[in-house]
XYZ file of N, CA, C and O in Angstrom:
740
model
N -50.664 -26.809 -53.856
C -49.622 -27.677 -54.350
C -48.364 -26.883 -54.690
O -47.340 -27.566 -54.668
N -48.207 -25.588 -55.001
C -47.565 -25.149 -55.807
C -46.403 -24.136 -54.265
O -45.250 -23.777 -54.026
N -47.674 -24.129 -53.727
C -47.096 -23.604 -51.973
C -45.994 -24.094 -51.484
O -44.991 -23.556 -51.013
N -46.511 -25.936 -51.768
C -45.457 -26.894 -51.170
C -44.620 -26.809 -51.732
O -43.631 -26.638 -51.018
N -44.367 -26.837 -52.970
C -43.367 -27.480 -53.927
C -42.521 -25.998 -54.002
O -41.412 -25.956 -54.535
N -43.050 -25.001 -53.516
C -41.735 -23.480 -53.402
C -41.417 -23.783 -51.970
O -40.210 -24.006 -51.882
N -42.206 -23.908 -50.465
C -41.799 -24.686 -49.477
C -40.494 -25.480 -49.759
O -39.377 -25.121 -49.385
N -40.766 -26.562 -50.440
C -39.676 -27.885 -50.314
C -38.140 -27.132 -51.118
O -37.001 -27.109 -50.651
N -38.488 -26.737 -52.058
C -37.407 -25.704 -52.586
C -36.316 -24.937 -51.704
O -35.125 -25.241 -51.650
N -36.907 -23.944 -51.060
C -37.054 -23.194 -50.107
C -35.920 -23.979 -48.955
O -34.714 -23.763 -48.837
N -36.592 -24.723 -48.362
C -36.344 -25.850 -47.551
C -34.906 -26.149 -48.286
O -33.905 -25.505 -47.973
N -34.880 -27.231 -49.340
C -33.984 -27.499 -49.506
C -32.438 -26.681 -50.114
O -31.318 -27.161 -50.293
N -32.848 -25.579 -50.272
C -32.071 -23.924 -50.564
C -31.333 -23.976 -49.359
O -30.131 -24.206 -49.223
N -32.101 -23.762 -48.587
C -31.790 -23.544 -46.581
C -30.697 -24.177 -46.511
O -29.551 -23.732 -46.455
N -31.295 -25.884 -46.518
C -30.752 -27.104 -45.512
C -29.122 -27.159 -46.857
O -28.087 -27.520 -46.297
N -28.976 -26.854 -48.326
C -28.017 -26.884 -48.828
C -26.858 -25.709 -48.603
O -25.637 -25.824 -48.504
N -27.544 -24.770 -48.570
C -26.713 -23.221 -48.466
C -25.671 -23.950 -46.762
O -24.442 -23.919 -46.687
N -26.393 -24.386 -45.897
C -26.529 -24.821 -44.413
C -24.861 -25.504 -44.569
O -23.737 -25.153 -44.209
N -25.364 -26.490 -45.206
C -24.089 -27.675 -45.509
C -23.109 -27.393 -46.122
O -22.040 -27.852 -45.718
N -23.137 -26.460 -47.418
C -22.068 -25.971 -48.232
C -21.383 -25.031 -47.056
O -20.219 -24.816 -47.394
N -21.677 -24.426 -45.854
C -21.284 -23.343 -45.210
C -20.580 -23.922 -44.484
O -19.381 -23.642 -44.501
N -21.170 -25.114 -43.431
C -20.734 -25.827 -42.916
C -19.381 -26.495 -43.244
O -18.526 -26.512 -42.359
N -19.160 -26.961 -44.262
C -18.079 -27.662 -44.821
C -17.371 -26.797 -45.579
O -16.423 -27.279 -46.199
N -17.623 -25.464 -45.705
C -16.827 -24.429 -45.936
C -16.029 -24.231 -44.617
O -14.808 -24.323 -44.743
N -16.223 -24.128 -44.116
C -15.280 -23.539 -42.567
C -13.691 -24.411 -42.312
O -12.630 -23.841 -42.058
N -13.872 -25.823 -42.453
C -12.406 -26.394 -42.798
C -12.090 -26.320 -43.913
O -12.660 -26.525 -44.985
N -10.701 -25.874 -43.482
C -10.134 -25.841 -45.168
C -9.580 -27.266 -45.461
O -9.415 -28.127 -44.596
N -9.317 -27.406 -46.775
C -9.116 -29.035 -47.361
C -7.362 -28.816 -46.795
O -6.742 -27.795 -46.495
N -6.937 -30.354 -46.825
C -5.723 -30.775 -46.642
C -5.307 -31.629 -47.352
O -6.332 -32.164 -47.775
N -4.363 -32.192 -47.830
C -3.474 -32.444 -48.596
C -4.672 -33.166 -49.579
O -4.805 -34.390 -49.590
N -5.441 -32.351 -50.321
C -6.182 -32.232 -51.455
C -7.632 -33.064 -51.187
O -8.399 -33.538 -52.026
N -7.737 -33.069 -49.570
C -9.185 -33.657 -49.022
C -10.100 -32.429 -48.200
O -9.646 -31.410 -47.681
N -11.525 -32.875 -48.262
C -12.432 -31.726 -47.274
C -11.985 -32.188 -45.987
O -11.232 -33.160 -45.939
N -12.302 -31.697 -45.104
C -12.138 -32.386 -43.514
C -13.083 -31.988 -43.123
O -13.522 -30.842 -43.220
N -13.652 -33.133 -42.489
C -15.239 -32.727 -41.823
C -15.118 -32.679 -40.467
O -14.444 -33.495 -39.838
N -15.993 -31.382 -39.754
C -15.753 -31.094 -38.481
C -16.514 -32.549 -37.538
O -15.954 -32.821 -36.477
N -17.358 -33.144 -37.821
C -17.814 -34.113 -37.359
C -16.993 -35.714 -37.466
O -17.345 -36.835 -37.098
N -15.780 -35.211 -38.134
C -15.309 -36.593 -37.686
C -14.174 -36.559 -36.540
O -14.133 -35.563 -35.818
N -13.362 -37.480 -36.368
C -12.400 -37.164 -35.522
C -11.020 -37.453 -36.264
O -10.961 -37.803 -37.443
N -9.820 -37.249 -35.362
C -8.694 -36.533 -36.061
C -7.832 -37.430 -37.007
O -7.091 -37.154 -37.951
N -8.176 -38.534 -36.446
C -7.713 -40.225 -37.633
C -8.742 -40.199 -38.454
O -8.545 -40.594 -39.603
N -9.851 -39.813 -38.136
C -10.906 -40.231 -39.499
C -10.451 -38.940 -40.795
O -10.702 -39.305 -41.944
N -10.026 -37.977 -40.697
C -9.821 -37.140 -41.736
C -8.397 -37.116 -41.742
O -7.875 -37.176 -42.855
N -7.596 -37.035 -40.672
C -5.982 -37.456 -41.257
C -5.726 -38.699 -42.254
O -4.649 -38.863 -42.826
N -6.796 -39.524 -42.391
C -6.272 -40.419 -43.286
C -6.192 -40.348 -44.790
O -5.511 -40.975 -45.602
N -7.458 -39.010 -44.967
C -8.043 -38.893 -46.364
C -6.680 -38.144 -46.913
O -6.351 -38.531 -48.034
N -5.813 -37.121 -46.313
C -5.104 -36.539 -46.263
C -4.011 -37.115 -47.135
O -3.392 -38.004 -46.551
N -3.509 -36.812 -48.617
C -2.039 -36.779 -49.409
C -0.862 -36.440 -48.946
O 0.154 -36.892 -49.473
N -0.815 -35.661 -47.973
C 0.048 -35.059 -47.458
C 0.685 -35.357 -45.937
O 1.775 -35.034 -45.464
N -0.434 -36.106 -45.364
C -0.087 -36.758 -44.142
C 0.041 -38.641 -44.010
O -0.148 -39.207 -42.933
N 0.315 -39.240 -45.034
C 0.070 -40.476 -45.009
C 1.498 -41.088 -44.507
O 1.611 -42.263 -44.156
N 2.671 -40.069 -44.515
C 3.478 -40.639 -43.226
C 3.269 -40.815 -41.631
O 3.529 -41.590 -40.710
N 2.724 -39.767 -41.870
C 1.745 -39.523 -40.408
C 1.025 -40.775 -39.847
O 1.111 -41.561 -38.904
N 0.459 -40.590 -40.669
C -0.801 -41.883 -40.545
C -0.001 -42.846 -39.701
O -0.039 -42.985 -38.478
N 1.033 -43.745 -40.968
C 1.716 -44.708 -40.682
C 2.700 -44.736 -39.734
O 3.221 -45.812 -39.441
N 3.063 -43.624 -39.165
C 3.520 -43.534 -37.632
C 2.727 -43.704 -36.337
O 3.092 -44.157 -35.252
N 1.136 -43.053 -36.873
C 0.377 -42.796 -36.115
C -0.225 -44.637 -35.590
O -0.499 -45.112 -34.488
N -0.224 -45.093 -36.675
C -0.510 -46.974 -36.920
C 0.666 -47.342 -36.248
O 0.348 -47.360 -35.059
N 1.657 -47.597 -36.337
C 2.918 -48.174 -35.900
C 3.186 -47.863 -34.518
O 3.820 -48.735 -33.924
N 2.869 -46.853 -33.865
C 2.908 -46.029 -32.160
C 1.705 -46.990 -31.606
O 1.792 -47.471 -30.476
N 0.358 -47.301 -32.612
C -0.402 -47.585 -31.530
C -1.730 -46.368 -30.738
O -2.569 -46.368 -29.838
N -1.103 -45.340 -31.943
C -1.834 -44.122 -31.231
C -3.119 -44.035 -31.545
O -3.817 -43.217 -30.945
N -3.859 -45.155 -32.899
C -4.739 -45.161 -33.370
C -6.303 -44.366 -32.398
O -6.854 -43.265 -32.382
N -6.463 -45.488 -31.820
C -7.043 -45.347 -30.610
C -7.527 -44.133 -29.904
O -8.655 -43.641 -29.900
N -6.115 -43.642 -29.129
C -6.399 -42.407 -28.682
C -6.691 -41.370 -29.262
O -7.548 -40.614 -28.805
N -5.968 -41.100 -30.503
C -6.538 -40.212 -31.136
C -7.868 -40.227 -31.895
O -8.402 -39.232 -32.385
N -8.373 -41.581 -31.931
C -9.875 -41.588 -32.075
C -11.303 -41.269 -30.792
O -12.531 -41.252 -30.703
N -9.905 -41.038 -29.906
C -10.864 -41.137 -28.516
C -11.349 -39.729 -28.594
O -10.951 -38.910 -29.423
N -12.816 -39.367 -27.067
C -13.242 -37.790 -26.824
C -11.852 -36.917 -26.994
O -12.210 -36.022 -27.760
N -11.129 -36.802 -26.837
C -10.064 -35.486 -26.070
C -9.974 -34.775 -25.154
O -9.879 -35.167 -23.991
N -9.994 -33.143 -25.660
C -9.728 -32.666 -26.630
C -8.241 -32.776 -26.772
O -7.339 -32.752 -25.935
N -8.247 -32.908 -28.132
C -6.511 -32.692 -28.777
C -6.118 -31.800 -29.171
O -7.232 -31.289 -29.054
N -5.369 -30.783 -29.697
C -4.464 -30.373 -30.970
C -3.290 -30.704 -31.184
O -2.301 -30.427 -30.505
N -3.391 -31.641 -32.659
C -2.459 -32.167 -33.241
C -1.618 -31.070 -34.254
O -2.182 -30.408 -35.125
N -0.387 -31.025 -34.004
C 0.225 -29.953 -34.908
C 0.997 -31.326 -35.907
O 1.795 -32.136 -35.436
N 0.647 -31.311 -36.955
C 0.500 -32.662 -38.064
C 1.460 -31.855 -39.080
O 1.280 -30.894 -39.828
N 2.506 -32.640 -38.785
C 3.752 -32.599 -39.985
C 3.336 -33.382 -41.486
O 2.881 -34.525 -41.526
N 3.565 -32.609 -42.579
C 3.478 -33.118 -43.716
C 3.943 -34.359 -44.348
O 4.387 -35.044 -43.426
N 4.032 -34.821 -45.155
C 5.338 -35.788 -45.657
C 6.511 -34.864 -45.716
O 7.585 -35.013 -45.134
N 6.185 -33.989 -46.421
C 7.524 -32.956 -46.978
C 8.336 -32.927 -45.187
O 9.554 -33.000 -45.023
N 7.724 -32.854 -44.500
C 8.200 -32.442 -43.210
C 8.832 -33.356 -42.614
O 9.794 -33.066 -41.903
N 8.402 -34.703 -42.791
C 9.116 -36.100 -42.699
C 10.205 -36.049 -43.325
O 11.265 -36.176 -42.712
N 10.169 -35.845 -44.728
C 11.486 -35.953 -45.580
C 12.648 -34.937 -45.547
O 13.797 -35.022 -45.981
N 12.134 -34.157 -45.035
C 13.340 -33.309 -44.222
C 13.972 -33.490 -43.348
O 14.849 -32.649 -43.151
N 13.845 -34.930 -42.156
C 14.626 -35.446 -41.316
C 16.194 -36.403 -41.936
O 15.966 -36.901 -43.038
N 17.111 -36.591 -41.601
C 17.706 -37.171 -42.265
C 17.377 -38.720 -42.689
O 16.852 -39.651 -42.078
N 17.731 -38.629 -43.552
C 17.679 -40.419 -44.771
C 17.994 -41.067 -43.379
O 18.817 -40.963 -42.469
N 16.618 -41.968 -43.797
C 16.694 -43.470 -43.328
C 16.111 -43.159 -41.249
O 16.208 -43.976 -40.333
N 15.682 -42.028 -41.204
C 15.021 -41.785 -39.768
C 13.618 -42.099 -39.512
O 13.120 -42.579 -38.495
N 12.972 -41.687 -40.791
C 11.330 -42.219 -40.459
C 11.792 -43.977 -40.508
O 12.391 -44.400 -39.519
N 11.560 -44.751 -41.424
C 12.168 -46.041 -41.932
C 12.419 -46.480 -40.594
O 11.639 -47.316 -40.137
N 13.704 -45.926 -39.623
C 14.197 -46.868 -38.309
C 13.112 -46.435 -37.425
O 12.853 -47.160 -36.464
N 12.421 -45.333 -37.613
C 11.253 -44.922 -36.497
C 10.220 -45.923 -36.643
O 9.685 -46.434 -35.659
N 9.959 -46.183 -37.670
C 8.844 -47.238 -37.735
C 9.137 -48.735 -37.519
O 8.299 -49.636 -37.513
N 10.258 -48.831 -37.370
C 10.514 -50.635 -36.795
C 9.928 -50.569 -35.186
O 10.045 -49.798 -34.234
N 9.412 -51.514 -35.400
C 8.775 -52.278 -33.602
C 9.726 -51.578 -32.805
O 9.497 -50.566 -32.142
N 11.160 -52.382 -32.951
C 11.744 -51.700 -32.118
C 11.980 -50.380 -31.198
O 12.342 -50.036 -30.072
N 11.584 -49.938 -32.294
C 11.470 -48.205 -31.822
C 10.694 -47.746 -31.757
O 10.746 -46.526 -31.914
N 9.419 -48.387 -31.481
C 8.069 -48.125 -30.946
C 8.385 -47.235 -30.106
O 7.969 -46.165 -30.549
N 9.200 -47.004 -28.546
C 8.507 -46.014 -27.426
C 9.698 -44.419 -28.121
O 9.459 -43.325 -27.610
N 10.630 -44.484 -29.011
C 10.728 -43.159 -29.680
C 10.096 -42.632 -30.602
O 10.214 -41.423 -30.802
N 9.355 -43.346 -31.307
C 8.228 -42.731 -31.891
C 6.943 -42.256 -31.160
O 6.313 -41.200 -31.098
N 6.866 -43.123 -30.793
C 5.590 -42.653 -29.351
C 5.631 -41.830 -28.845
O 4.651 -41.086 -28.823
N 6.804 -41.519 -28.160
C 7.489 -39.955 -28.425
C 7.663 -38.898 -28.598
O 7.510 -37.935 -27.847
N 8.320 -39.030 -30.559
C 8.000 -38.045 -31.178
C 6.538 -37.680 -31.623
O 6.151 -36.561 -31.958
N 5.855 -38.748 -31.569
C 4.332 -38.062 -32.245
C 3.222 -37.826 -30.664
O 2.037 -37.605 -30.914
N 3.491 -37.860 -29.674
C 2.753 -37.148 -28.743
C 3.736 -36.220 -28.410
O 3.498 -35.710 -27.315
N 4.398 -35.953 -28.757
C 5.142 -34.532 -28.786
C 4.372 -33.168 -29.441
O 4.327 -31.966 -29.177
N 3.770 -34.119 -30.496
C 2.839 -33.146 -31.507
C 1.204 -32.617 -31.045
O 0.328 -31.967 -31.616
N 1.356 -33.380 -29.492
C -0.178 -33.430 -29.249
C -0.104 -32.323 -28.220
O 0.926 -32.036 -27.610
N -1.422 -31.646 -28.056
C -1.901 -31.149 -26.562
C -2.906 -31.342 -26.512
O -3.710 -31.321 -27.444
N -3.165 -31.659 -25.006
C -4.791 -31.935 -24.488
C -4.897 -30.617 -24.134
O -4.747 -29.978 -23.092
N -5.242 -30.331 -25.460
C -6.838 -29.027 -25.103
C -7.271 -28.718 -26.932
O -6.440 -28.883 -27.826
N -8.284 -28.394 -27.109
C -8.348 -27.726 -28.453
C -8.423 -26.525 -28.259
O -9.287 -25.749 -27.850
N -7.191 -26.449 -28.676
C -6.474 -24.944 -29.031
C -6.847 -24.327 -30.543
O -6.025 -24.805 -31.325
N -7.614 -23.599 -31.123
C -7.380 -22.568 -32.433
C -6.021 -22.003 -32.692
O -4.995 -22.273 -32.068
N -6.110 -21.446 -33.374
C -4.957 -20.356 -33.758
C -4.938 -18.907 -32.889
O -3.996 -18.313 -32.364
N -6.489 -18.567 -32.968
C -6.365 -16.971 -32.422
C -6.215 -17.184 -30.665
O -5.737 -16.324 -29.925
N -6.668 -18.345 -30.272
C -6.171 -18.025 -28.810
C -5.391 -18.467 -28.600
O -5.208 -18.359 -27.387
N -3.848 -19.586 -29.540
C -2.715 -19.628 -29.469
C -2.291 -18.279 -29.770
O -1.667 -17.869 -28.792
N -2.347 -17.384 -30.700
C -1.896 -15.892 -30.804
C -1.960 -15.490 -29.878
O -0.870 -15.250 -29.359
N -3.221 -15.147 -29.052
C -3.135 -14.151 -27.990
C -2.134 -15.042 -26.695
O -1.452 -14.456 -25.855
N -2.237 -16.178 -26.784
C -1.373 -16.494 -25.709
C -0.342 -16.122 -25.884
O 0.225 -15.844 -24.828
N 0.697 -15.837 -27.454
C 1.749 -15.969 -27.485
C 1.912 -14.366 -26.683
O 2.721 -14.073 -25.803
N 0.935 -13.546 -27.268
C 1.060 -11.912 -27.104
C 0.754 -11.544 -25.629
O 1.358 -10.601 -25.117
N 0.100 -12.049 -25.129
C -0.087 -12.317 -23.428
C 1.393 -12.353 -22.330
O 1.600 -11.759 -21.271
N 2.205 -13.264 -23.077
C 3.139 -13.563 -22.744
C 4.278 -13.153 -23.362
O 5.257 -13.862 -23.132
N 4.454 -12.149 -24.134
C 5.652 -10.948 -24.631
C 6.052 -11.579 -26.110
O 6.866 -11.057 -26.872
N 5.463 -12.564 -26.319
C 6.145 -12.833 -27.971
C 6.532 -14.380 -27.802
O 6.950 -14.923 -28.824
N 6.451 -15.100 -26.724
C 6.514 -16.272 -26.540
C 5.719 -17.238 -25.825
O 5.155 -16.456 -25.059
N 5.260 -18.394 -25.517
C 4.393 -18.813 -25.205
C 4.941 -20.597 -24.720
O 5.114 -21.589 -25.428
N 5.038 -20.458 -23.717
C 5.627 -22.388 -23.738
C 4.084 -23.087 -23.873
O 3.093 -22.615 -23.314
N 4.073 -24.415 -24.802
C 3.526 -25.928 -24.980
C 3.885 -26.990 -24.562
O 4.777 -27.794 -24.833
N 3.072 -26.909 -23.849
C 3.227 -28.229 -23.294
C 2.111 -29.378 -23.684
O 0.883 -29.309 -23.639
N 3.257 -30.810 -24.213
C 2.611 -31.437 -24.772
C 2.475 -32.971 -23.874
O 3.183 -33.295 -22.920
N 1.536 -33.649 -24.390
C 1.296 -35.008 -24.069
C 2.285 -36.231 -23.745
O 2.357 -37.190 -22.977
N 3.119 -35.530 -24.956
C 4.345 -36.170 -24.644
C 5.846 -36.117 -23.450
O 6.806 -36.844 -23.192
N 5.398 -35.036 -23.076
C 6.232 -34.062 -21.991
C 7.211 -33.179 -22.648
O 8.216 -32.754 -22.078
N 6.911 -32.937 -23.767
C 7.792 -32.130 -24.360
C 7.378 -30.769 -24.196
O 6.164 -30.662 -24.022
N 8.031 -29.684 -24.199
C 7.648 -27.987 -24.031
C 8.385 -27.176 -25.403
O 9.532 -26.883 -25.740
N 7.701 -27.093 -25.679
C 7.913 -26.249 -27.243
C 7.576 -24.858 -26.980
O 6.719 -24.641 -26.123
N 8.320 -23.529 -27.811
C 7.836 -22.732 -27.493
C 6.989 -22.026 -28.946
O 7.138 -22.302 -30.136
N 6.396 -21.379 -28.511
C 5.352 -20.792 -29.516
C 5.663 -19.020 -29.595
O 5.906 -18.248 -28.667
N 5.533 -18.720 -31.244
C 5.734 -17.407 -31.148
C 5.019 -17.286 -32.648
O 4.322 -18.104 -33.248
N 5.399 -16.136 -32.970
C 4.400 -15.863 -34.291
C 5.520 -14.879 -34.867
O 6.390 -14.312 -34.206
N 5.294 -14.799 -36.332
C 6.169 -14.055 -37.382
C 5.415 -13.726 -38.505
O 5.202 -14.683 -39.249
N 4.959 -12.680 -38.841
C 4.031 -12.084 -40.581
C 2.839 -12.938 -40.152
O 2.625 -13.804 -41.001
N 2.063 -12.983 -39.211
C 0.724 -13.253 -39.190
C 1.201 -15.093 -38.794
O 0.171 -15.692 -38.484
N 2.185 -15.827 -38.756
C 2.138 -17.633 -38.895
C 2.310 -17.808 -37.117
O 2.654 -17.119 -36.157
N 1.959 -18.817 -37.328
C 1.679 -19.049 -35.737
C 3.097 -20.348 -36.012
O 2.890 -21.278 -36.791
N 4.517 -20.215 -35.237
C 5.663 -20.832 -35.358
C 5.840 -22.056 -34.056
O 4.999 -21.783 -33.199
N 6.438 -22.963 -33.758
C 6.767 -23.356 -32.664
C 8.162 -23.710 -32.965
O 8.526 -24.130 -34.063
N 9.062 -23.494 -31.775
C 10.902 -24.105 -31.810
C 10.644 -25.311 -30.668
O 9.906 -25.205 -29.688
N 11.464 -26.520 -31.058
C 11.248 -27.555 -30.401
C 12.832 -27.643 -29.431
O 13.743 -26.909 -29.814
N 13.010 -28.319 -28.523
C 13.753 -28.688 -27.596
C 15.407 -28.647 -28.484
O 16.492 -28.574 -27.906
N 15.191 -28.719 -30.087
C 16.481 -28.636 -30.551
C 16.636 -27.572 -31.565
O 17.618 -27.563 -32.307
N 15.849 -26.810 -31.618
C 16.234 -25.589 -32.294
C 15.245 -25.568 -33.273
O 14.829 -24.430 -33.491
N 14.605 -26.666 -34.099
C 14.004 -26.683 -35.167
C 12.671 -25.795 -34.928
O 11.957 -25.992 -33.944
N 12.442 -24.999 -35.706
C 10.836 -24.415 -36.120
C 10.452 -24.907 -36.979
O 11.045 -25.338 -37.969
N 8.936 -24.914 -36.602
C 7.494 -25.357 -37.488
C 7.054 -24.359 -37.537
O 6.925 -23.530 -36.636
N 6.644 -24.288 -39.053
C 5.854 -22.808 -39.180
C 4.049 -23.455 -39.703
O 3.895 -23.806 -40.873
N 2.857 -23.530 -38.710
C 1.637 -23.892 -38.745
C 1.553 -23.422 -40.448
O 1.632 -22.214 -40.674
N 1.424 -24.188 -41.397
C 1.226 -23.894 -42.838
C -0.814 -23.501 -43.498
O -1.341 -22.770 -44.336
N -1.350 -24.698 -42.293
C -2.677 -24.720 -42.636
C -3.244 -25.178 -41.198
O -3.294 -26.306 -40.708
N -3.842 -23.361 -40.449
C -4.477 -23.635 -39.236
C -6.145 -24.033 -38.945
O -7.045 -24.079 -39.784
N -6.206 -24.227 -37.872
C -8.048 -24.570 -37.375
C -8.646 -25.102 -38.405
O -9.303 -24.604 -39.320
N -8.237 -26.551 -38.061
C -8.495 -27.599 -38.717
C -9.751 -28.520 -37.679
O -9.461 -29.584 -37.132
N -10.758 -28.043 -37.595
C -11.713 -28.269 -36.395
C -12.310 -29.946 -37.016
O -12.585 -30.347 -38.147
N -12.326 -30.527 -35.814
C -12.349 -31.921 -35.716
C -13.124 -32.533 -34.574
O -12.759 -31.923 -33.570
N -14.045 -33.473 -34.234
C -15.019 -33.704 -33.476
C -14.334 -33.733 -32.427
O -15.010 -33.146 -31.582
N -13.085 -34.179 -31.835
C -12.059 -34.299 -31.128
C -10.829 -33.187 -30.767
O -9.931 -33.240 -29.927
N -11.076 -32.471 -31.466
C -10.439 -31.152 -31.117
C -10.225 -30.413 -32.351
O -11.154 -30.099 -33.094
N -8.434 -30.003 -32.676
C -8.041 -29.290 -33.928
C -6.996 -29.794 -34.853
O -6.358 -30.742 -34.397
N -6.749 -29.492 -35.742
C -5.292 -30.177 -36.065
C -4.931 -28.323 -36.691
O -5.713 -27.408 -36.949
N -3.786 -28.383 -36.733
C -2.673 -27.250 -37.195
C -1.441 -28.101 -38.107
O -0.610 -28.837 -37.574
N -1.531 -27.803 -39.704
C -0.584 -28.788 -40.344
C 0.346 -27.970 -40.275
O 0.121 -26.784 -40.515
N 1.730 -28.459 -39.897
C 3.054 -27.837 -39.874
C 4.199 -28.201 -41.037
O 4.116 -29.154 -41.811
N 5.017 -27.468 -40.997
C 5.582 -28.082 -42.215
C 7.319 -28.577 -42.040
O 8.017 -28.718 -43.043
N 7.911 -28.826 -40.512
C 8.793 -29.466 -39.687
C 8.678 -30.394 -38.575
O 8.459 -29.870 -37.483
N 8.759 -31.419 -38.608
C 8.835 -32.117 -37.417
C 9.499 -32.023 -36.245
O 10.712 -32.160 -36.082
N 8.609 -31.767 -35.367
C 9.222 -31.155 -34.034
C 9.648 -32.144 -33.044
O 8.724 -32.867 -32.670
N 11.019 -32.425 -32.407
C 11.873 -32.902 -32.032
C 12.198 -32.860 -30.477
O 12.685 -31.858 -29.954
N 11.856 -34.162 -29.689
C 11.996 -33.521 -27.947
C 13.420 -33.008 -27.748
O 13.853 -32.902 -28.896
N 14.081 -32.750 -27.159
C 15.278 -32.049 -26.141
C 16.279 -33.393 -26.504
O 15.789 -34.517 -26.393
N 17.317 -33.273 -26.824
C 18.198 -34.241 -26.923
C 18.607 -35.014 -25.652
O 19.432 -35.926 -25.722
C-alpha cells in the first residue's frame, strides 16, 4: 500500500514538474500565460495589451484564419503601439468602411511560416545585417537586429522593435512588437 501511495506521489511529482515546465516555456503577455496548445486568437484574447488587436482582428474578419492550421507568425502590436498612430486612425480603421485597409494593415503583420526568433536572427546574419519579410499581406518589411532585439522597418520608415519573442502557439508564433508596421505609401 505504502509502494502505491509513494508511486502515485512520484507520478504525480513527474506529471506536475511536466506541466509547470511546459507552461514555463511561453512567456506571459500583457499579464496572461499563453498556452502552446492553443491557437493565436485563443491566447491573443486573454492578452491586456493586445485588445486593440483583437478588435481589429474582429472587425477585418480575420477571426477565422487566424484560428485556422497555418503556420503563422504574427508580429502583434501592443495597444501602446496603436496609440502611437495618429488620433483618430485606429477609430476610422475600424469603421466597415475601411474594412479592406485594415485587412491590410493587419496581414501585413502576418507570415505564413512559424518563424522563432533565432532563425529570424540567423536569417538576418545570413544575409549581411538585413533580411526582407515577406508578408501575407504583400507587404516586405525588412528585418535586422540591434543589442540582441530582433527590429523590422516597414515600407515607411517606421521600426518595430520585437519587445516579447517566441510566443509558440498551436498555429505557429506570435512576436509582440511595440510599433505598428505600415505598407509602402
Amino acid at each position: 500500500m505504502f509502494k502505491n501511495i509513494r508511486t502515485l506521489a512520484l507520478t504525480t511529482a513527474i506529471v506536475s514538474a511536466t506541466a509547470v515546465s511546459a507552461f514555463a516555456e511561453n512567456p506571459m503577455v500583457g499579464g496572461a500565460a499563453m498556452y502552446a496548445d492553443k491557437n493565436i486568437v485563443e491566447n491573443a484574447v486573454n492578452s491586456k495589451d493586445h485588445t486593440t488587436l483583437v478588435a481589429a482582428v474582429k472587425a477585418a474578419d480575420l477571426v477565422e484564419t487566424l484560428q485556422g492550421p497555418g503556420p503563422f507568425t504574427v508580429f502583434a502590436p501592443t495597444n501602446a503601439a496603436f496609440d502611437k498612430l495618429p488620433d483618430g486612425t485606429v477609430e476610422t480603421l475600424l469603421k466597415p468602411e475601411n474594412k479592406d485597409q485594415l485587412t491590410k494593415i493587419l496581414t501585413c503583420h502576418v507570415v505564413a511560416a512559424d518563424a522563432m526568433s533565432d532563425a529570424i536572427s540567423k536569417m538576418i546574419a545570413d544575409d549581411g545585417g538585413e533580411h526582407p519579410v515577406k508578408t501575407v499581406g504583400g507587404c516586405t518589411f525588412t528585418a535586422m537586429q540591434k543589442d540582441g532585439k530582433i527590429m523590422l522597418k516597414d515600407g515607411q520608415g517606421n521600426v518595430a522593435t520585437v519587445t516579447i519573442a517566441d510566443v509558440d502557439q498551436s498555429n505557429g508564433v506570435i512576436h509582440v512588437i511595440d510599433t505598428v508596421l505600415l505598407p509602402a505609401s
